[in-house]
Short mmCIF file of C-alpha atoms in Angstrom, two decimals:
data_model
loop_
_atom_site.label_atom_id
_atom_site.label_comp_id
_atom_site.label_asym_id
_atom_site.label_seq_id
_atom_site.Cartn_x
_atom_site.Cartn_y
_atom_site.Cartn_z
CA MET A 1 71.30 37.29 32.78
CA GLU A 2 67.97 35.61 32.56
CA HIS A 3 67.99 35.05 28.79
CA THR A 4 71.00 34.20 26.80
CA ASN A 5 72.15 36.54 24.09
CA ARG A 6 71.57 33.82 21.58
CA TYR A 7 67.93 33.52 22.60
CA ILE A 8 67.53 37.30 22.36
CA GLU A 9 69.11 37.27 18.92
CA GLU A 10 66.61 34.65 17.83
CA LEU A 11 63.74 36.67 19.27
CA LEU A 12 65.05 39.77 17.51
CA GLU A 13 65.05 37.95 14.22
CA LYS A 14 61.52 36.83 14.83
CA PHE A 15 60.55 40.38 15.91
CA PHE A 16 61.89 41.97 12.73
CA ASP A 17 60.11 39.29 10.71
CA GLY A 18 56.99 40.10 12.62
CA LEU A 19 56.56 36.61 14.00
CA THR A 20 56.90 37.29 17.74
CA SER A 21 54.13 36.69 20.19
CA ILE A 22 53.10 39.25 22.81
CA GLU A 23 54.96 37.33 25.48
CA GLU A 24 58.13 37.27 23.41
CA GLU A 25 57.86 40.97 22.70
CA LYS A 26 57.48 41.63 26.40
CA THR A 27 60.61 39.58 26.96
CA LEU A 28 62.48 41.75 24.47
CA TYR A 29 61.25 44.96 26.00
CA ASN A 30 62.19 43.78 29.48
CA PHE A 31 65.58 42.66 28.28
CA PHE A 32 66.47 46.00 26.73
CA ASN A 33 64.98 47.86 29.66
CA THR A 34 67.26 46.43 32.34
CA GLY A 35 70.15 48.83 31.78
CA GLU A 36 72.72 46.06 31.93
CA GLN A 37 75.79 46.14 29.76
CA LEU A 38 75.08 44.47 26.43
CA PRO A 39 77.23 43.40 23.58
CA PRO A 40 77.59 46.11 20.95
CA HIS A 41 75.33 44.46 18.32
CA LEU A 42 72.53 44.22 20.87
CA GLU A 43 73.22 47.64 22.35
CA LYS A 44 72.21 49.12 18.97
CA CYS A 45 68.79 47.63 19.39
CA ARG A 46 68.34 49.00 22.92
CA SER A 47 67.63 52.52 21.69
CA LEU A 48 65.13 51.14 19.22
CA PHE A 49 63.22 49.22 21.87
CA HIS A 50 63.53 52.07 24.26
CA TYR A 51 62.07 54.33 21.62
CA LEU A 52 59.38 51.86 20.75
CA GLU A 53 58.45 51.35 24.34
CA SER A 54 58.47 54.91 25.57
CA ASP A 55 58.87 57.77 23.09
CA MET A 56 57.01 56.30 20.21
CA THR A 57 54.17 55.06 22.33
CA GLU A 58 54.00 58.41 24.08
CA GLU A 59 54.15 60.22 20.81
CA LEU A 60 51.59 57.98 19.23
CA LYS A 61 49.43 58.24 22.30
CA LEU A 62 49.74 61.98 22.19
CA ILE A 63 48.92 62.07 18.50
CA PHE A 64 45.93 59.81 18.96
CA ASP A 65 44.77 61.77 22.00
CA GLU A 66 45.04 65.05 20.13
CA LYS A 67 43.29 63.59 17.16
CA ASP A 68 40.55 62.20 19.35
CA GLU A 69 40.12 65.46 21.17
CA ALA A 70 40.09 67.35 17.90
CA MET A 71 37.65 64.87 16.44
CA VAL A 72 35.41 64.99 19.49
CA GLY A 73 35.61 68.79 19.41
CA THR A 74 34.80 68.86 15.72
CA VAL A 75 31.89 66.50 16.16
CA GLU A 76 30.59 68.52 19.11
CA HIS A 77 31.06 71.74 17.19
CA SER A 78 29.35 70.48 14.06
CA ARG A 79 26.48 69.07 16.14
CA TRP A 80 26.02 72.42 17.86
CA ASN A 81 26.17 74.22 14.53
CA THR A 82 23.58 71.92 12.99
CA LEU A 83 21.29 72.39 15.97
CA LEU A 84 21.73 76.16 15.81
CA ILE A 85 21.06 76.26 12.07
CA ARG A 86 18.02 74.03 12.46
CA THR A 87 16.66 76.23 15.24
CA TRP A 88 17.22 79.32 13.11
CA VAL A 89 15.60 77.80 10.05
CA ILE A 90 12.58 76.60 12.04
CA GLY A 91 12.27 79.94 13.83
CA VAL A 92 12.54 82.04 10.69
CA SER A 93 10.15 79.74 8.81
CA THR A 94 7.60 79.92 11.62
CA VAL A 95 7.78 83.71 11.78
CA ALA A 96 7.54 84.00 7.97
CA ALA A 97 4.59 81.60 7.82
CA SER A 98 2.81 83.43 10.65
CA LEU A 99 3.33 86.81 8.98
CA PHE A 100 2.13 85.46 5.64
CA LEU A 101 -0.97 83.94 7.21
CA TYR A 102 -1.69 87.13 9.17
CA PHE A 103 -1.49 89.39 6.11
CA ALA A 104 -3.32 86.93 3.87
CA VAL A 105 -6.20 86.32 6.23
CA GLN A 106 -6.48 89.77 7.83
CA PRO A 107 -8.48 91.53 5.05
CA PHE A 108 -11.05 88.71 4.86
CA TRP A 109 -11.25 88.49 8.59
CA GLN A 110 -11.73 92.25 8.91
CA THR A 111 -14.35 92.50 6.17
CA GLU A 112 -16.22 89.59 7.69
CA LYS A 113 -16.10 91.15 11.09
CA PHE A 114 -17.02 94.67 9.94
CA ASN A 115 -20.77 95.23 10.04
CA VAL A 116 -21.74 97.73 7.33
CA TYR A 117 -25.14 98.21 8.99
CA GLU A 118 -23.76 98.87 12.46
CA GLY A 119 -26.29 100.68 14.66
CA SER A 120 -29.16 100.08 12.22
CA TYR A 121 -32.44 98.52 13.26
CA VAL A 122 -35.78 97.44 11.90
CA LYS A 123 -38.94 97.94 13.97
CA ARG A 124 -41.88 95.93 12.66
CA ASN A 125 -45.12 95.29 14.57
CA GLY A 126 -43.50 96.51 17.75
CA ILE A 127 -40.53 94.12 17.49
CA VAL A 128 -37.11 95.68 17.08
CA SER A 129 -34.43 93.69 15.25
CA TYR A 130 -30.76 94.58 15.05
CA ASP A 131 -29.95 91.44 13.09
CA GLU A 132 -27.65 92.19 10.15
CA GLU A 133 -29.58 89.91 7.77
CA ASP A 134 -32.92 91.50 8.67
CA VAL A 135 -31.48 94.97 8.21
CA GLU A 136 -29.88 94.07 4.87
CA ALA A 137 -33.13 92.53 3.58
CA GLU A 138 -35.05 95.65 4.64
CA TYR A 139 -32.43 97.89 3.00
CA ILE A 140 -32.73 96.02 -0.32
CA ARG A 141 -36.53 96.04 -0.14
CA LEU A 142 -36.72 99.75 0.62
CA ASN A 143 -34.28 100.69 -2.14
CA ALA A 144 -36.33 98.73 -4.66
CA LEU A 145 -39.51 100.35 -3.35
CA VAL A 146 -38.06 103.84 -3.64
CA GLU A 147 -36.87 103.20 -7.20
CA LYS A 148 -40.26 101.85 -8.20
CA GLN A 149 -42.18 104.69 -6.58
CA ILE A 150 -39.97 107.36 -8.14
CA ALA A 151 -40.40 105.71 -11.53
CA CYS A 152 -44.19 105.60 -10.99
CA ALA A 153 -44.25 109.22 -9.92
CA ASN A 154 -42.24 110.21 -12.98
CA GLN A 155 -44.37 108.15 -15.35
CA PRO A 156 -46.87 110.95 -16.21
CA PHE A 157 -43.97 113.30 -16.98
CA VAL A 158 -42.26 110.76 -19.19
CA GLU A 159 -45.51 110.08 -21.04
CA ALA A 160 -46.28 113.77 -21.38
CA GLN A 161 -42.79 114.43 -22.66
CA ARG A 162 -43.09 111.66 -25.24
CA GLU A 163 -46.50 112.96 -26.31
CA THR A 164 -45.14 116.49 -26.63
CA GLU A 165 -42.31 115.23 -28.81
CA ILE A 166 -44.74 113.38 -31.08
CA ARG A 167 -47.07 116.38 -31.34
CA TYR A 168 -44.14 118.68 -32.06
CA CYS A 169 -43.01 116.40 -34.87
CA GLN A 170 -46.54 116.35 -36.26
CA LEU A 171 -46.75 120.13 -36.20
CA GLN A 172 -43.36 120.50 -37.78
CA LYS A 173 -44.09 118.08 -40.60
CA PRO A 174 -45.68 120.58 -43.09
CA PHE A 175 -42.74 122.95 -42.61
CA THR A 176 -40.22 120.18 -43.08
CA ASP A 177 -42.04 118.97 -46.18
CA ALA A 178 -42.19 122.50 -47.59
CA LYS A 179 -38.47 122.96 -46.94
CA LEU A 180 -37.70 119.75 -48.77
CA GLN A 181 -39.91 120.83 -51.66
CA ILE A 182 -38.15 124.21 -51.90
CA ALA A 183 -34.77 122.50 -51.92
CA GLU A 184 -35.93 120.26 -54.74
CA TYR A 185 -37.19 123.25 -56.79
CA LYS A 186 -33.91 125.08 -56.20
CA GLU A 187 -31.98 122.12 -57.58
CA ILE A 188 -34.21 122.02 -60.67
CA ILE A 189 -33.84 125.77 -61.28
CA GLU A 190 -30.07 125.52 -60.91
CA SER A 191 -29.81 122.69 -63.40
CA VAL A 192 -32.12 124.49 -65.90
CA THR A 193 -30.04 127.69 -65.58
CA TYR A 194 -26.87 125.71 -66.22
CA ILE A 195 -28.33 124.09 -69.35
CA MET A 196 -29.54 127.49 -70.65
CA GLU A 197 -26.12 129.02 -70.14
CA GLU A 198 -24.43 126.16 -71.92
CA TYR A 199 -26.90 126.45 -74.80
CA GLU A 200 -26.28 130.20 -75.17
CA LYS A 201 -22.56 129.59 -75.34
CA MET B 1 -20.31 156.85 8.95
CA LYS B 2 -19.47 154.39 11.68
CA ASN B 3 -23.13 153.51 12.16
CA ARG B 4 -23.55 152.84 8.44
CA LEU B 5 -20.62 150.44 8.44
CA LEU B 6 -22.02 148.68 11.49
CA LEU B 7 -25.40 148.40 9.81
CA LYS B 8 -23.83 146.95 6.65
CA LEU B 9 -21.94 144.38 8.70
CA LEU B 10 -25.11 143.47 10.57
CA VAL B 11 -27.06 143.01 7.32
CA ALA B 12 -24.24 140.90 5.82
CA THR B 13 -24.14 138.72 8.93
CA PHE B 14 -27.91 138.18 8.82
CA MET B 15 -27.73 137.28 5.15
CA VAL B 16 -24.96 134.73 5.68
CA VAL B 17 -26.69 133.19 8.70
CA GLY B 18 -30.03 133.22 6.87
CA VAL B 19 -28.64 131.33 3.87
CA GLY B 20 -26.99 128.78 6.18
CA VAL B 21 -30.09 128.24 8.26
CA ASN B 22 -32.25 127.94 5.15
CA SER B 23 -30.05 125.25 3.64
CA VAL B 24 -29.66 123.28 6.86
CA PHE B 25 -33.31 123.40 7.85
CA ALA B 26 -34.86 123.19 4.39
CA GLN B 27 -36.97 120.21 5.43
CA LYS B 28 -37.25 120.97 9.14
CA SER B 29 -40.98 120.19 9.44
CA LEU B 30 -40.58 116.81 7.80
CA ASP B 31 -37.46 116.06 9.85
CA ARG B 32 -39.30 116.89 13.03
CA TRP B 33 -42.25 114.71 12.04
CA VAL B 34 -39.93 111.80 11.19
CA GLU B 35 -38.17 112.16 14.53
CA ASN B 36 -41.39 112.25 16.54
CA VAL B 37 -43.16 109.43 14.71
CA GLY B 38 -40.47 106.98 15.83
CA LYS B 39 -41.79 107.22 19.37
CA VAL B 40 -45.41 106.51 18.38
CA GLU B 41 -46.68 103.00 19.08
CA GLY B 42 -47.97 100.89 16.22
CA VAL B 43 -45.70 102.54 13.69
CA ASN B 44 -43.16 100.46 11.80
CA TYR B 45 -39.93 102.38 11.97
CA SER B 46 -36.54 101.38 10.56
CA VAL B 47 -33.30 103.27 10.63
CA ILE B 48 -30.56 101.92 8.38
CA THR B 49 -27.11 103.39 8.00
CA LYS B 50 -24.93 101.70 5.43
CA LYS B 51 -21.16 102.09 5.56
CA ASN B 52 -18.58 101.40 2.89
CA LYS B 53 -16.71 98.16 3.52
CA VAL B 54 -13.35 99.59 2.47
CA THR B 55 -13.43 103.24 3.54
CA LYS B 56 -15.78 102.56 6.49
CA LYS B 57 -17.49 105.87 5.82
CA VAL B 58 -21.27 106.26 5.81
CA GLU B 59 -22.60 105.71 2.27
CA SER B 60 -26.30 106.16 2.77
CA HIS B 61 -28.77 106.80 5.52
CA LEU B 62 -32.30 105.51 5.26
CA VAL B 63 -35.40 105.90 7.43
CA SER B 64 -38.54 103.96 6.69
CA ILE B 65 -41.93 104.67 8.27
CA GLY B 66 -45.09 102.69 7.80
CA PHE B 67 -48.47 102.95 9.52
CA LYS B 68 -52.12 102.15 8.96
CA LYS B 69 -54.50 104.91 7.89
CA GLU B 70 -57.13 103.75 10.29
CA GLY B 71 -56.62 105.21 13.73
CA ASN B 72 -53.69 107.36 12.54
CA GLU B 73 -55.59 110.11 10.77
CA LYS B 74 -53.91 112.77 12.87
CA LEU B 75 -50.48 111.41 12.03
CA LEU B 76 -51.29 111.43 8.31
CA ALA B 77 -52.65 114.98 8.48
CA GLU B 78 -49.47 116.12 10.24
CA LEU B 79 -47.32 114.43 7.58
CA ILE B 80 -49.17 116.10 4.70
CA SER B 81 -49.03 119.42 6.51
CA ALA B 82 -45.25 119.09 7.09
CA ALA B 83 -44.69 118.15 3.44
CA ASN B 84 -46.74 121.13 2.26
CA GLN B 85 -44.76 123.43 4.55
CA ASP B 86 -41.37 122.26 3.29
CA LYS B 87 -42.05 121.67 -0.40
CA LYS B 88 -41.25 125.29 -1.30
CA ASP B 89 -37.59 124.58 -0.49
CA ALA B 90 -37.43 121.31 -2.42
CA ILE B 91 -35.52 121.06 -5.69
CA GLU B 92 -38.02 118.56 -7.06
CA VAL B 93 -41.68 118.08 -6.16
CA ILE B 94 -43.98 115.45 -7.58
CA GLU B 95 -47.58 115.52 -6.40
CA ARG B 96 -50.68 113.57 -7.23
CA LYS B 97 -54.29 114.65 -7.00
CA VAL B 98 -56.37 111.96 -5.31
CA THR B 99 -60.08 112.62 -4.77
CA GLY B 100 -59.59 116.34 -5.07
CA THR B 101 -56.66 116.52 -2.66
CA LEU B 102 -53.11 117.14 -3.83
CA ASN B 103 -50.84 114.68 -2.10
CA PRO B 104 -47.05 114.67 -2.21
CA GLN B 105 -45.37 111.72 -3.91
CA VAL B 106 -41.71 112.68 -4.08
CA LEU B 107 -39.85 115.56 -2.49
CA ILE B 108 -36.15 116.03 -3.10
CA PHE B 109 -34.08 118.51 -1.10
CA TYR B 110 -30.51 119.60 -1.59
CA GLU B 111 -28.31 120.50 1.35
CA ASP B 112 -25.75 123.12 0.32
CA GLU B 113 -23.39 122.60 3.22
CA THR B 114 -23.14 118.84 2.99
CA GLN B 115 -23.79 118.71 -0.77
CA GLN B 116 -26.23 115.89 -0.21
CA THR B 117 -29.66 115.15 -1.58
CA VAL B 118 -32.42 114.03 0.75
CA THR B 119 -35.33 112.24 -0.88
CA TYR B 120 -38.77 111.73 0.67
CA VAL B 121 -40.85 109.13 -1.09
CA PHE B 122 -44.50 108.83 -0.03
CA GLY B 123 -46.48 105.71 -0.75
CA THR B 124 -50.06 104.59 -0.29
CA THR B 125 -50.87 100.92 -0.43
CA GLY B 126 -54.53 100.23 0.27
CA THR B 127 -54.94 100.86 3.95
CA SER B 128 -51.42 101.85 4.87
CA ILE B 129 -49.10 104.78 4.37
CA SER B 130 -45.35 104.62 3.94
CA LEU B 131 -42.59 107.16 3.84
CA VAL B 132 -38.99 106.41 2.97
CA VAL B 133 -36.33 109.02 3.58
CA THR B 134 -33.01 108.42 1.83
CA LYS B 135 -29.87 110.43 2.22
CA GLU B 136 -27.02 109.61 -0.10
CA VAL B 137 -23.83 110.69 1.61
CA LYS B 138 -21.31 111.95 -0.90
CA ASP B 139 -17.65 112.39 -0.24
CA LYS B 140 -16.77 116.07 -0.59
CA LYS B 141 -13.58 115.15 -2.48
CA GLY B 142 -15.70 113.22 -4.92
CA ASP B 143 -13.75 109.99 -4.54
CA ASP B 144 -16.65 107.91 -3.27
#
């Protein structure tokens, strides 16, 4: 036996007090790992060291490995999920923004693009212009001209109509005056009749 | 009996066609003059068709003609002649007597089929003559 039982007992005491060095712990593990016949009080500790050396370490290793794997998996999974969500959010936002812009801008874009004078032209002094501004200016000018000329052409009729109305009123005046006079006389007669009747009573 | 029915049908057809032709070609002489004058050199000629921005339908059609009296006496005579020919079909005629001659100022026609009014406005400014033809295009449904 390399180490005396006494020395092992001392090391055990130190081990349970947590004062052993790595070297001393190795000594203990090696001692209990030999498979030699030990005194009963030391034999009890064999299973403990055996457990500590093999089963527990294996178990702990296994637990830590599983935990690590699970953790790595979880981290990987959550990373993937985040990336997927981000991609979705960015994609949906882009599509929504594009649609909004398209529908918001489309009417203005269309009205700007649509030429209301399409196919129209102005020919002046032998020069033909299809320019929208030229055509619009000519359209406004011509409309004003037409309005003015129609008003001018109608002027004699308007004047004649006004004159007729004035003359008609002048001609009607004696009749209107006479009618008013008759109404006045009627009122007087009625009031005189009423007074006479009252007096007779 | 059969011949009488045939004759009635023939008369009815002529009447219907006659009314249609009359309304469509109420201002045929003026239309023809306007069409031909566009090809004459030295005549200012503008054709403007205005569409509605929203409905994109034609709102109004306008033709403007302008030329100098000098050197275009024949053209002017033809215009007055065409106006005098068509004025009997107009719904409104305004004329003006200048130096003993009765000249048209405004002629307004109504087209039954299209329910549109076509206005011819004649103008004289010093040495030049102008004619503006306006056609207001109305929507038949009345939702213009």
